[in-house]
Coordinates of C-alpha atoms in Angstrom, one line a residue:
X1 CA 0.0 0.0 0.0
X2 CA 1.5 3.4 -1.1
X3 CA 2.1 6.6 1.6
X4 CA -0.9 8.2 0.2
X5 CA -3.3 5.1 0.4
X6 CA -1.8 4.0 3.8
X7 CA -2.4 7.5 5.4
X8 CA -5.6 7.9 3.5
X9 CA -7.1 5.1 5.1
X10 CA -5.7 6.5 8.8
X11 CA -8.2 9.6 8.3
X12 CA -10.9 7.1 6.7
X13 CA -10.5 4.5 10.0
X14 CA -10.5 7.6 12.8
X15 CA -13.6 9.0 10.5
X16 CA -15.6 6.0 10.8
X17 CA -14.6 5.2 14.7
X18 CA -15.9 8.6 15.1
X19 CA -19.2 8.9 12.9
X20 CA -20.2 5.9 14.8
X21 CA -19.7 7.4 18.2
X22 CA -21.7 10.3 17.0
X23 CA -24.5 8.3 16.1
X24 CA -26.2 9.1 19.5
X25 CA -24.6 12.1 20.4
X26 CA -27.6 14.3 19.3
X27 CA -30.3 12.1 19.7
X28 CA -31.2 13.9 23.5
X29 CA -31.5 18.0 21.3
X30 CA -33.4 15.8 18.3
X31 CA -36.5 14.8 20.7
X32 CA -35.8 17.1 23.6
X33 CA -39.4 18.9 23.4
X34 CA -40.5 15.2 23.9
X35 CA -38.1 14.7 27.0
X36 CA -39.1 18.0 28.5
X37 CA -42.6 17.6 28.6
X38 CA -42.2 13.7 30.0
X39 CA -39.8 15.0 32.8
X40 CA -41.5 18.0 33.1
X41 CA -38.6 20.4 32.5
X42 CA -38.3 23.9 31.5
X43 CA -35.6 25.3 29.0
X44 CA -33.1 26.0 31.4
X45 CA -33.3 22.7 32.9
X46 CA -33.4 21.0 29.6
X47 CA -29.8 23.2 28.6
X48 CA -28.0 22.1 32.1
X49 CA -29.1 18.1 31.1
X50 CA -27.6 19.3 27.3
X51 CA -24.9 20.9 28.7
X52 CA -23.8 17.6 30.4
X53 CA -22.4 15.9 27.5
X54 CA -20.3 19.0 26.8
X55 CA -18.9 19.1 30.3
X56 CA -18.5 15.4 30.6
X57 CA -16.2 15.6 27.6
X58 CA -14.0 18.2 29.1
X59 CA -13.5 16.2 31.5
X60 CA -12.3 13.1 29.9
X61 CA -10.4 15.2 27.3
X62 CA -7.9 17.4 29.8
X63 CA -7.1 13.7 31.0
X64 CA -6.9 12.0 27.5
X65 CA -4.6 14.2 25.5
X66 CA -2.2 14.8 27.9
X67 CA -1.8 11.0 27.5
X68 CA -1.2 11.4 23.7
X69 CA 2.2 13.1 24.1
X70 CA 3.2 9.3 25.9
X71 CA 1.1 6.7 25.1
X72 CA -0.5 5.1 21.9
X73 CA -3.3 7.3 20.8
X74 CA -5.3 4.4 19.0
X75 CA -5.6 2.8 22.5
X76 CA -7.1 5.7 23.8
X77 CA -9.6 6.2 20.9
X78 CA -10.6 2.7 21.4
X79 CA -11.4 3.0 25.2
X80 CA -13.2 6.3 24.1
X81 CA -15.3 4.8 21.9
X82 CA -16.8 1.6 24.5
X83 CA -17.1 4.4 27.4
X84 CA -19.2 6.6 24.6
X85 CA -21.6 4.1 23.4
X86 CA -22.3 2.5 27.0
X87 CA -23.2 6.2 28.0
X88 CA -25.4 6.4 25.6
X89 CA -27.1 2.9 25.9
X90 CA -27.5 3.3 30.0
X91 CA -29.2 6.7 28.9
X92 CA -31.3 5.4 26.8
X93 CA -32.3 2.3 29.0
X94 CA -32.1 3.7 32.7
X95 CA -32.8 7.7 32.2
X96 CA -35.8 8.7 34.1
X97 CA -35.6 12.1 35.5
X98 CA -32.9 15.7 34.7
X99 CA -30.7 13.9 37.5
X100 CA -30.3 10.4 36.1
X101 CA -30.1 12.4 32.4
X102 CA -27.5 14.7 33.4
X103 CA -25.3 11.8 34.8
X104 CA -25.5 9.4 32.0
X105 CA -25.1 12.0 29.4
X106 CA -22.4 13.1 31.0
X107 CA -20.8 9.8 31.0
X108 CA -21.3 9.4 27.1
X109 CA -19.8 12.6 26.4
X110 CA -16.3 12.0 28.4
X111 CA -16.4 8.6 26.0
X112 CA -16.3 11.3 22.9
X113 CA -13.9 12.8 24.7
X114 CA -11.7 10.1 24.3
X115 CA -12.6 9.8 20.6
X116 CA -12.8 13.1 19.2
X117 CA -9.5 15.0 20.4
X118 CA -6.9 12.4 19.9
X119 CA -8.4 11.6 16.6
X120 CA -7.8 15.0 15.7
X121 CA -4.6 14.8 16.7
X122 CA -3.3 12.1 14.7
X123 CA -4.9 13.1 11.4
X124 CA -3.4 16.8 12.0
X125 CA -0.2 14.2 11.2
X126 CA -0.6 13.6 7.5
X127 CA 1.9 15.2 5.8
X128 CA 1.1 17.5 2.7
X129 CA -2.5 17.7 3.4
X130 CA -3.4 18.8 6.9
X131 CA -6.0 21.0 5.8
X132 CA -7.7 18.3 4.0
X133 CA -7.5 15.4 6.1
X134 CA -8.4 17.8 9.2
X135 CA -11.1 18.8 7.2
X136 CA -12.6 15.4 5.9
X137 CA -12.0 14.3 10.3
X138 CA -14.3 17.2 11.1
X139 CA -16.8 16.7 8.6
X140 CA -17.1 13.0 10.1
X141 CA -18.1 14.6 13.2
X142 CA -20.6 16.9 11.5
X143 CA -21.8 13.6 9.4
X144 CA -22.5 11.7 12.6
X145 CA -23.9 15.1 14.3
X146 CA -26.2 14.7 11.8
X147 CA -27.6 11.2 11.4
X148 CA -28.1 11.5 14.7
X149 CA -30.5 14.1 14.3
X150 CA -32.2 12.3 11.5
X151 CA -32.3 8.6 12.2
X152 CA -33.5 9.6 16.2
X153 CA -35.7 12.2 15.1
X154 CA -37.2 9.7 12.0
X155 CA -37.7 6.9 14.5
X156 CA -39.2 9.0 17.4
X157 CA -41.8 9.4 15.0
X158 CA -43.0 5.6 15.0
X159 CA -41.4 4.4 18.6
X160 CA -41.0 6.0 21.9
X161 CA -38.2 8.2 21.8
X162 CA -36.5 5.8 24.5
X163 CA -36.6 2.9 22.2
X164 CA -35.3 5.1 19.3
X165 CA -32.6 6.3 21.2
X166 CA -31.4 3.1 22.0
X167 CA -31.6 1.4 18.3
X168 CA -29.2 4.4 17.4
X169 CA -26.8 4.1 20.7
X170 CA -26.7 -0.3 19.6
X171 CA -25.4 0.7 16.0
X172 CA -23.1 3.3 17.7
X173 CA -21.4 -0.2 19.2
X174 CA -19.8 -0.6 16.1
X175 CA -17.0 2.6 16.9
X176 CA -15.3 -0.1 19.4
X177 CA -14.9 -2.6 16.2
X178 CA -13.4 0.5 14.2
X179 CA -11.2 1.5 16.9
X180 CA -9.7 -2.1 17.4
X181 CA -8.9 -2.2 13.5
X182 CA -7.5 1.2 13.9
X183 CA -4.7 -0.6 16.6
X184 CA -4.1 -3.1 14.0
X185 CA -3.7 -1.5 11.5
X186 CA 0.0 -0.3 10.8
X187 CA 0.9 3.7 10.9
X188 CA 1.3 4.9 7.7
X189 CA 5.4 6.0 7.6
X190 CA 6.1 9.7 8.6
X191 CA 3.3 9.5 11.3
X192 CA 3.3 7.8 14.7
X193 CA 1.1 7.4 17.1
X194 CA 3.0 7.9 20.4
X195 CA 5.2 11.3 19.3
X196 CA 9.2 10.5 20.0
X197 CA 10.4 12.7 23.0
X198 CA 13.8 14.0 22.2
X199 CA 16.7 14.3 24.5
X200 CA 16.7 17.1 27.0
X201 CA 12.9 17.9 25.5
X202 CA 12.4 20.2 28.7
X203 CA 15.2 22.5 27.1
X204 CA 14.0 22.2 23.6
X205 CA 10.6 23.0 24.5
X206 CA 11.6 25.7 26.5
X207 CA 13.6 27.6 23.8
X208 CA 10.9 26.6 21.1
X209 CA 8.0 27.8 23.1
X210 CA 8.6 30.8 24.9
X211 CA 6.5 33.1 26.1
X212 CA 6.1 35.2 22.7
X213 CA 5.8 31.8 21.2
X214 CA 3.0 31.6 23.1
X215 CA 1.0 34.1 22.5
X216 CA -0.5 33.4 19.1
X217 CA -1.3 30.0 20.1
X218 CA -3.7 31.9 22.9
X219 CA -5.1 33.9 20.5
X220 CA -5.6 30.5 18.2
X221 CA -7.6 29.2 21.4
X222 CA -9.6 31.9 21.8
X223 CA -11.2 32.2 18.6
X224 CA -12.0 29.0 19.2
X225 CA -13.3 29.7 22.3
X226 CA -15.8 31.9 20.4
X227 CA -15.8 29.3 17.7
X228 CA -17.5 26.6 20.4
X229 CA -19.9 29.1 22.2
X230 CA -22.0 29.7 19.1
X231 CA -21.5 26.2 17.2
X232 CA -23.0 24.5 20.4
X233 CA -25.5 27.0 21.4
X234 CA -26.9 26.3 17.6
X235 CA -26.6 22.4 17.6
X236 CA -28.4 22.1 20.5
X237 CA -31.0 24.4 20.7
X238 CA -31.4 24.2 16.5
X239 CA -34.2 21.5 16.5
X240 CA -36.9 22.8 19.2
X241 CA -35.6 26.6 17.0
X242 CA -37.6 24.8 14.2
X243 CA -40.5 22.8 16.3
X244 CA -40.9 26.3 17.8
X245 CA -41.4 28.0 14.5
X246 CA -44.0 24.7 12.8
X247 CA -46.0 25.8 16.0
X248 CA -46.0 22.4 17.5
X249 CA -44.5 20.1 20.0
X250 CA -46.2 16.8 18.7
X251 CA -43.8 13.9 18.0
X252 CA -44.0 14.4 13.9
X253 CA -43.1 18.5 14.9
X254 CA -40.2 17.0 16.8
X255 CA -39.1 14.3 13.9
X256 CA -39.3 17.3 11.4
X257 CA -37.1 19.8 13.3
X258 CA -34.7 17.2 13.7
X259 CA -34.5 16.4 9.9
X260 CA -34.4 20.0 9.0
X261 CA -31.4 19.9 11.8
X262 CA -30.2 17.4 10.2
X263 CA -30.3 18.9 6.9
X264 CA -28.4 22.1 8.2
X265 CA -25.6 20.2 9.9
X266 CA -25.2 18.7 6.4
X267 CA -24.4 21.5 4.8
X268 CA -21.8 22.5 7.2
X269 CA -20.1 19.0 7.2
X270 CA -19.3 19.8 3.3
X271 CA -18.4 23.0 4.3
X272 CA -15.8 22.1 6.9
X273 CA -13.8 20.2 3.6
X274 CA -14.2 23.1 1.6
X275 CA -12.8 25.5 4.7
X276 CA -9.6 23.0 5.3
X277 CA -8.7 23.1 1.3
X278 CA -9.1 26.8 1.2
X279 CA -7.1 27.5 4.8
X280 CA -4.4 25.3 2.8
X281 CA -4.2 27.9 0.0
X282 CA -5.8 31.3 1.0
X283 CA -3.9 31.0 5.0
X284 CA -5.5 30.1 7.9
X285 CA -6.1 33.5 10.0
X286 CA -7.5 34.8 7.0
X287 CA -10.1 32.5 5.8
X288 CA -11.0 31.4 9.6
X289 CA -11.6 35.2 10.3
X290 CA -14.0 35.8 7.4
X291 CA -16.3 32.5 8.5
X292 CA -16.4 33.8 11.9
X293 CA -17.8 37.4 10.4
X294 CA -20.4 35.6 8.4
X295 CA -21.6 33.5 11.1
X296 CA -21.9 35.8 13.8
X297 CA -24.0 37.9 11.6
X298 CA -26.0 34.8 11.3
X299 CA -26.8 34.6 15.1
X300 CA -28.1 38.3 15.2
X301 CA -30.3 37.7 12.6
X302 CA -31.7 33.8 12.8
X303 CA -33.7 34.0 15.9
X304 CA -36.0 37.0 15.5
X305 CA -37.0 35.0 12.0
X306 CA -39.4 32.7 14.5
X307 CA -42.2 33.5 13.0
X308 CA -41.0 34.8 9.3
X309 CA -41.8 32.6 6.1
X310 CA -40.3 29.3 6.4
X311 CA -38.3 30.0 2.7
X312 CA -36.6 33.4 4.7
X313 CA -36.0 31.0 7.9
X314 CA -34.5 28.7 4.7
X315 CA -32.1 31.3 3.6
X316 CA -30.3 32.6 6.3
X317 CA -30.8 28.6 7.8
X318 CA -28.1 27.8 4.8
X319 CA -25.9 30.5 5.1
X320 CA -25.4 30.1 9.0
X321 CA -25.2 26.3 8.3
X322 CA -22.5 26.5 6.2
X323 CA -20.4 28.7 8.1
X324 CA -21.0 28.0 11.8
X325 CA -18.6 24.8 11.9
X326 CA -16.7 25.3 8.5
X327 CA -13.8 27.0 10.6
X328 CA -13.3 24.0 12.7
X329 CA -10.8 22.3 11.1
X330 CA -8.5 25.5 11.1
X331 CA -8.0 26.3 14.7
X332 CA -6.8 22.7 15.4
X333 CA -4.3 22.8 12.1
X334 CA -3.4 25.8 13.0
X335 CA -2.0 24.2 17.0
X336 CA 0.0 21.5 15.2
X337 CA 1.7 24.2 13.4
X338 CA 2.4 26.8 16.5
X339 CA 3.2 24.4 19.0
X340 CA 5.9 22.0 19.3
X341 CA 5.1 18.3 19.3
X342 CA 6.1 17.3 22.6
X343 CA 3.6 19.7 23.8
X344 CA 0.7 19.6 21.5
X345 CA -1.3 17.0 23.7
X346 CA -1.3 19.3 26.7
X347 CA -2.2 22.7 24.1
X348 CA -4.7 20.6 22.6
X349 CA -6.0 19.5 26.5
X350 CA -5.9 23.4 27.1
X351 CA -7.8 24.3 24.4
X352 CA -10.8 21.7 24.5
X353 CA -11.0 22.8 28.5
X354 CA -11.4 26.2 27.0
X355 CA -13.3 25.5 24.2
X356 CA -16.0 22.8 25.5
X357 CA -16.5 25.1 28.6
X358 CA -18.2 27.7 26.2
X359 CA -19.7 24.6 24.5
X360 CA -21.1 23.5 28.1
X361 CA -22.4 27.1 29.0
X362 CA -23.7 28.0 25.9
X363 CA -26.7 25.7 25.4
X364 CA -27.3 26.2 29.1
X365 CA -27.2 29.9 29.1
X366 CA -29.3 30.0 25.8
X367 CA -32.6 27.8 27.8
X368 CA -32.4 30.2 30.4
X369 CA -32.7 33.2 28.3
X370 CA -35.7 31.3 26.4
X371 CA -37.4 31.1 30.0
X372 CA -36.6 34.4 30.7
X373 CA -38.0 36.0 27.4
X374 CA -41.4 35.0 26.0
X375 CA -41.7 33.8 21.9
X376 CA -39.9 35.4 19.3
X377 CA -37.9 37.9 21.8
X378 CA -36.6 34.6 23.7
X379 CA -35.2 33.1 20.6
X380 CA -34.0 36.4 19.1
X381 CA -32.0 37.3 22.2
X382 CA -30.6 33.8 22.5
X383 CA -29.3 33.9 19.1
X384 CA -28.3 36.9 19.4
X385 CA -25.6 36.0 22.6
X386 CA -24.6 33.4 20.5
X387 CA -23.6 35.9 18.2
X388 CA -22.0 38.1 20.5
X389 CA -19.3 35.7 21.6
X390 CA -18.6 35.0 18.1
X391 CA -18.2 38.1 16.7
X392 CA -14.5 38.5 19.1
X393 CA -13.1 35.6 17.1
X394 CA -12.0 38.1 13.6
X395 CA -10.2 40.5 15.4
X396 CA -8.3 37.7 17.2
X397 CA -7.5 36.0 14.1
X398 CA -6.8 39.3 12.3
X399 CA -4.3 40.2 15.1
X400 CA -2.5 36.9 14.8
X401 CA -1.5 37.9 11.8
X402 CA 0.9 40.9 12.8
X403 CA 2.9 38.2 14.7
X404 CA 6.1 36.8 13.1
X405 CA 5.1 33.3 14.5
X406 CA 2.6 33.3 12.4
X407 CA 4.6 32.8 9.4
X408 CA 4.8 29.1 10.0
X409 CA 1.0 28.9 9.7
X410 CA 0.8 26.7 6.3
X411 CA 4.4 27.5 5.2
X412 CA 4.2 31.2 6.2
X413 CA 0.0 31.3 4.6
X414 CA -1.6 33.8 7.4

């Protein structure tokens, strides 16, 4: 098998270990009108239960990449991957009440976190196309984000939403197959999966990374700080955005938010590709800073369109779709490339704390604004703080680009 083939079918196995862990990942936003009014729960209850996947991830992450500066990152992918879809399946088989929802969802998101992260880390590894296979790992995510929307949504239309939670958590089973291929399988050469710790790496790292060093990868991580707070807030308040709007909370109005979800995250899965090959040519402070604009104008705009014709809602839907996530695959490209390799496990632990933290507050801090405001002026001011934390990720990106360090940005591409 040639370099290209061998490291092509790297991205394809962490892609498919991590579109199956995804499977259920969404499946609590895709019928969450349906869980609230079993469990009785408000909006801002129903955004701390959301929020638990988020923080259980941090959680797991800040331990798990660490790990990947000394240990075999396929192992810890694999482990990821069983933790994940027992989460899910407990969820769907024992959850009763926000308590008992908040802990097991929790627990399936600190198995993604195990997944997700050092995935990312070892396709940021292929050589001569970062962008790309960053890219094509991201849009996995999105992919899976998005058949889970779908399939739970579809079968909460014809089963309980318990039972079609736990039909998509029993095909999620098959990431643990995935990730034990992806420990057989050999490491395409040039790329390893435990990164070789030089002599005297304290010194190196010390003289490679100092202080100034450090100060564009900050910058980096909080973009995508502001990144996280509005892609979250969106993913999981999206669906009820659109049962909310049809005017219903039946089970079909839930099943056809979640498909028009669905549809949206779609779109930004392609986009994410399209973002990686353009960050490889255009530079990355550049073309992340202009999706960040275009998004953020988005969030002003989307929620005060509650009660507009469904073909404006349509519209600005696929614009904000397509940029909302499309800058993900930059920020983490961009690490591997500002930060030295002995240290990228515990930049990357850094920024997913960061990062997921705005991804944990965010949908919570968006249901208690919904409770707060009443109809249209809810939604509208909801979106609308999603779109003021995004809107501070252009200047960050544009001042990157006055520092020197950031000439080695895609071989000195800003």
């Amino acid at each position: 098998m040639s370099h290209h083939r061998s490291a092509s079918f790297l991205v394809f196995l962490l892609s498919t270990t991590l579109f199956l862990s995804l499977l259920p990942g969404f499946s609590l936003p895709a019928v969450l009108t349906l869980v609230q009014r079993d469990w009785g729960m408000g909006p801002g209850q129903a955004g701390v239960v959301i929020a638990a996947f988020q923080a259980g991830y941090i959680l797991a992450a800040i331990i798990a990449l660490p790990l990947t500066d000394r240990y075999d990152a396929r192992w810890i992918i694999a482990g990821g991957a069983a933790v994940c879809t027992a989460g899910h399946l407990a969820f769907a088989a024992m959850a009763h009440d926000p308590l008992t929802g908040t802990i097991l969802r929790a627990l399936a998101g600190a198995g993604l976190g195990g997944v997700y992260m050092p995935g990312l880390r070892l396709a940021s590894m292929v050589p001569s196309m970062k962008g790309r296979a960053v890219g094509l790992y991201v849009s996995s995510y999105l992919f899976g984000t998005a058949f889970s929307f779908a399939v739970t949504g579809a079968l909460a239309a014809l089963v309980p939403w318990q039972s079609a939670y736990l039909a998509v958590s029993v095909v999620s089973g098959l990431a643990l197959v995935a990730g034990l291929w992806l420990i057989r399988s050999p490491m395409p050469e040039g790329i390893t999966a435990v990164p070789p710790r030089p002599a005297r790496a304290e010194d190196r790292v010390r003289e490679q990374f100092s202080f100034r060093a450090r100060l564009p990868v900050i910058l980096v991580i909080g973009a995508y700080i502001a990144h996280m707070w509005e892609l979250y807030g969106l993913r999981s308040w999206l669906a009820p955005f659109m049962v909310a709007a049809a005017g219903g909370e039946t089970a079909g109005a839930a099943a056809r938010g979640a498909l028009l979800a669905s549809l949206s995250v779609v779109l930004s899965a392609t986009s994410t590709i399209i973002a990686g090959w353009l960050s490889d040519r255009l530079g990355r402070s550049l073309t992340a800073a202009v999706i960040l604009t275009a998004s953020a104008a988005c969030s002003f705009v989307f929620g005060w369109l509650l009660s507009a014709p469904f073909w404006l809602i349509a519209v600005i839907g696929v614009v904000y779709s397509l940029t909302v996530a499309a800058d993900s695959p930059i920020f983490s490209t961009s690490l591997t490339e500002l930060v030295p390799s002995e240290k990228l496990g515990h930049v990357m632990a850094w920024q997913t704390f960061l990062g997921y933290g705005a991804a944990t507050l965010s949908p919570a801090a968006f249901g208690f604004i919904l409770e707060s405001f009443p109809g249209t002026q809810g939604w509208g001011l909801a979106f609308g703080l999603l779109g003021a934390g995004a809107v501070l990720g252009p200047g960050l990106m544009l001042i990157l680009r006055r520092f020197p360090e950031s000439a080695r940005l895609c071989s000195g591409k800003r």
